[in-house]
Structures are given as C-alpha cells and as structure tokens.
Amino acid sequence: MTGIPDFHGPHVEPPLPGHVTLTWYDPTPRPPRIRVISHTCECRDTTYELCAAAGQSFVRRTDREKQTVRETAWTLSVTAQRIFQQILHGEAR
C-alpha cells in the first residue's frame, strides 16, 4: 500500500532587508478558468499561488486574516515564476 502524497506547499521565508516591494492589485474578472501552477503552504494566514490563464501568469496573494485577495500584474510566465521564487525566498513581498 502506498502512502498518501504530501500536498503541502513550500513555506515562505521572512522578508529580507531591502526586499522588493511588489504592487498588488484587486483581482479583475478575466478568463473563466485559472490554473494554479504552484502554491505555498496553507498553514500561514497569507498564502501565495502562481497562476496561469490565457497565455499569461501572475501571483495571487490571499490574506485570510484581512480577508483579502490581491494579485500581481498579469505578465509572461517566466516573469511570474521569477516573482513567485522571489516571494518564496523573502526577496519580494
């Protein structure tokens, strides 16, 4: 019998001194389906998701404490992936 796979995402590192301050926008209705490519662990109040739709990508930030959802600008997939990695490593918020 195989074990249940671990579905926890990575934990976000604390922001580093001098980290990049990202601009966060209110979500706007775009394509009806958005695919989550990667996500951070649900154990924190704020989670991040790398999302893709309509040939572009963005990062979604959900703050359960403040009950807000924000997203970065929609951009090339490689740019959104870099932003997501910067968030994970504390280089951007």
CSV table of C-alpha atoms in Angstrom, one decimal:
chain,number,residue,atom,x,y,z
A,1,MET,CA,0.0,0.0,0.0
A,2,THR,CA,1.4,3.4,-1.0
A,3,GLY,CA,1.3,6.4,1.4
A,4,ILE,CA,-0.7,9.5,0.8
A,5,PRO,CA,1.4,12.1,-1.0
A,6,ASP,CA,2.3,15.3,0.8
A,7,PHE,CA,0.3,18.2,-0.6
A,8,HIS,CA,1.9,20.9,1.5
A,9,GLY,CA,3.4,23.7,-0.5
A,10,PRO,CA,6.7,25.4,0.5
A,11,HIS,CA,6.9,27.8,3.3
A,12,VAL,CA,7.6,31.4,2.5
A,13,GLU,CA,10.8,32.8,4.0
A,14,PRO,CA,10.6,36.0,6.1
A,15,PRO,CA,11.2,39.2,4.0
A,16,LEU,CA,14.9,40.1,3.7
A,17,PRO,CA,16.1,43.6,4.4
A,18,GLY,CA,15.8,45.6,1.3
A,19,HIS,CA,13.3,43.2,-0.3
A,20,VAL,CA,11.4,44.3,-3.5
A,21,THR,CA,8.0,45.8,-2.7
A,22,LEU,CA,5.5,44.4,-5.2
A,23,THR,CA,2.4,46.2,-6.4
A,24,TRP,CA,-0.7,44.2,-5.6
A,25,TYR,CA,-4.0,44.8,-7.4
A,26,ASP,CA,-7.6,43.8,-6.8
A,27,PRO,CA,-8.5,40.8,-8.9
A,28,THR,CA,-10.3,41.5,-12.1
A,29,PRO,CA,-12.6,39.1,-13.9
A,30,ARG,CA,-10.6,37.7,-16.8
A,31,PRO,CA,-10.8,34.1,-18.2
A,32,PRO,CA,-13.3,31.8,-16.6
A,33,ARG,CA,-10.6,29.3,-15.7
A,34,ILE,CA,-7.4,30.0,-13.9
A,35,ARG,CA,-4.9,27.2,-13.3
A,36,VAL,CA,-2.8,27.1,-10.1
A,37,ILE,CA,0.7,26.1,-11.0
A,38,SER,CA,2.2,26.2,-7.5
A,39,HIS,CA,1.2,27.3,-4.1
A,40,THR,CA,2.6,27.9,-0.7
A,41,CYS,CA,1.7,26.0,2.5
A,42,GLU,CA,-1.8,26.6,3.9
A,43,CYS,CA,-0.5,26.7,7.4
A,44,ARG,CA,0.0,30.5,7.3
A,45,ASP,CA,-2.6,33.3,7.2
A,46,THR,CA,-1.1,34.6,4.0
A,47,THR,CA,-0.7,32.2,1.0
A,48,TYR,CA,0.6,32.7,-2.5
A,49,GLU,CA,-0.3,31.0,-5.7
A,50,LEU,CA,1.4,31.0,-9.0
A,51,CYS,CA,-1.4,31.1,-11.5
A,52,ALA,CA,-1.8,30.9,-15.3
A,53,ALA,CA,-4.6,31.7,-17.7
A,54,ALA,CA,-5.0,32.9,-21.3
A,55,GLY,CA,-1.3,32.6,-22.0
A,56,GLN,CA,-0.2,34.8,-19.1
A,57,SER,CA,0.7,34.2,-15.5
A,58,PHE,CA,0.5,36.1,-12.2
A,59,VAL,CA,0.9,35.6,-8.5
A,60,ARG,CA,-2.2,35.6,-6.2
A,61,ARG,CA,-1.9,36.6,-2.6
A,62,THR,CA,-4.7,35.6,-0.1
A,63,ASP,CA,-4.7,37.0,3.4
A,64,ARG,CA,-7.2,35.1,5.4
A,65,GLU,CA,-6.8,37.4,8.5
A,66,LYS,CA,-7.7,40.5,6.5
A,67,GLN,CA,-10.0,38.5,4.2
A,68,THR,CA,-8.4,40.0,1.0
A,69,VAL,CA,-7.2,38.6,-2.3
A,70,ARG,CA,-4.8,40.5,-4.4
A,71,GLU,CA,-2.7,39.7,-7.5
A,72,THR,CA,0.3,41.0,-9.3
A,73,ALA,CA,0.1,42.3,-12.9
A,74,TRP,CA,-0.5,39.6,-15.5
A,75,THR,CA,2.7,39.0,-17.3
A,76,LEU,CA,4.9,36.5,-19.2
A,77,SER,CA,5.0,33.1,-17.4
A,78,VAL,CA,8.8,33.3,-16.9
A,79,THR,CA,8.4,36.7,-15.1
A,80,ALA,CA,5.6,35.5,-12.8
A,81,GLN,CA,7.7,32.4,-12.0
A,82,ARG,CA,10.6,34.6,-11.0
A,83,ILE,CA,8.3,36.8,-8.8
A,84,PHE,CA,7.0,33.7,-7.1
A,85,GLN,CA,10.5,32.4,-6.4
A,86,GLN,CA,11.5,35.9,-5.0
A,87,ILE,CA,8.4,35.7,-2.7
A,88,LEU,CA,9.4,32.2,-1.5
A,89,HIS,CA,13.0,33.3,-0.7
A,90,GLY,CA,12.0,36.5,1.1
A,91,GLU,CA,13.3,38.7,-1.7
A,92,ALA,CA,10.0,40.3,-2.6
A,93,ARG,CA,6.6,41.0,-0.9
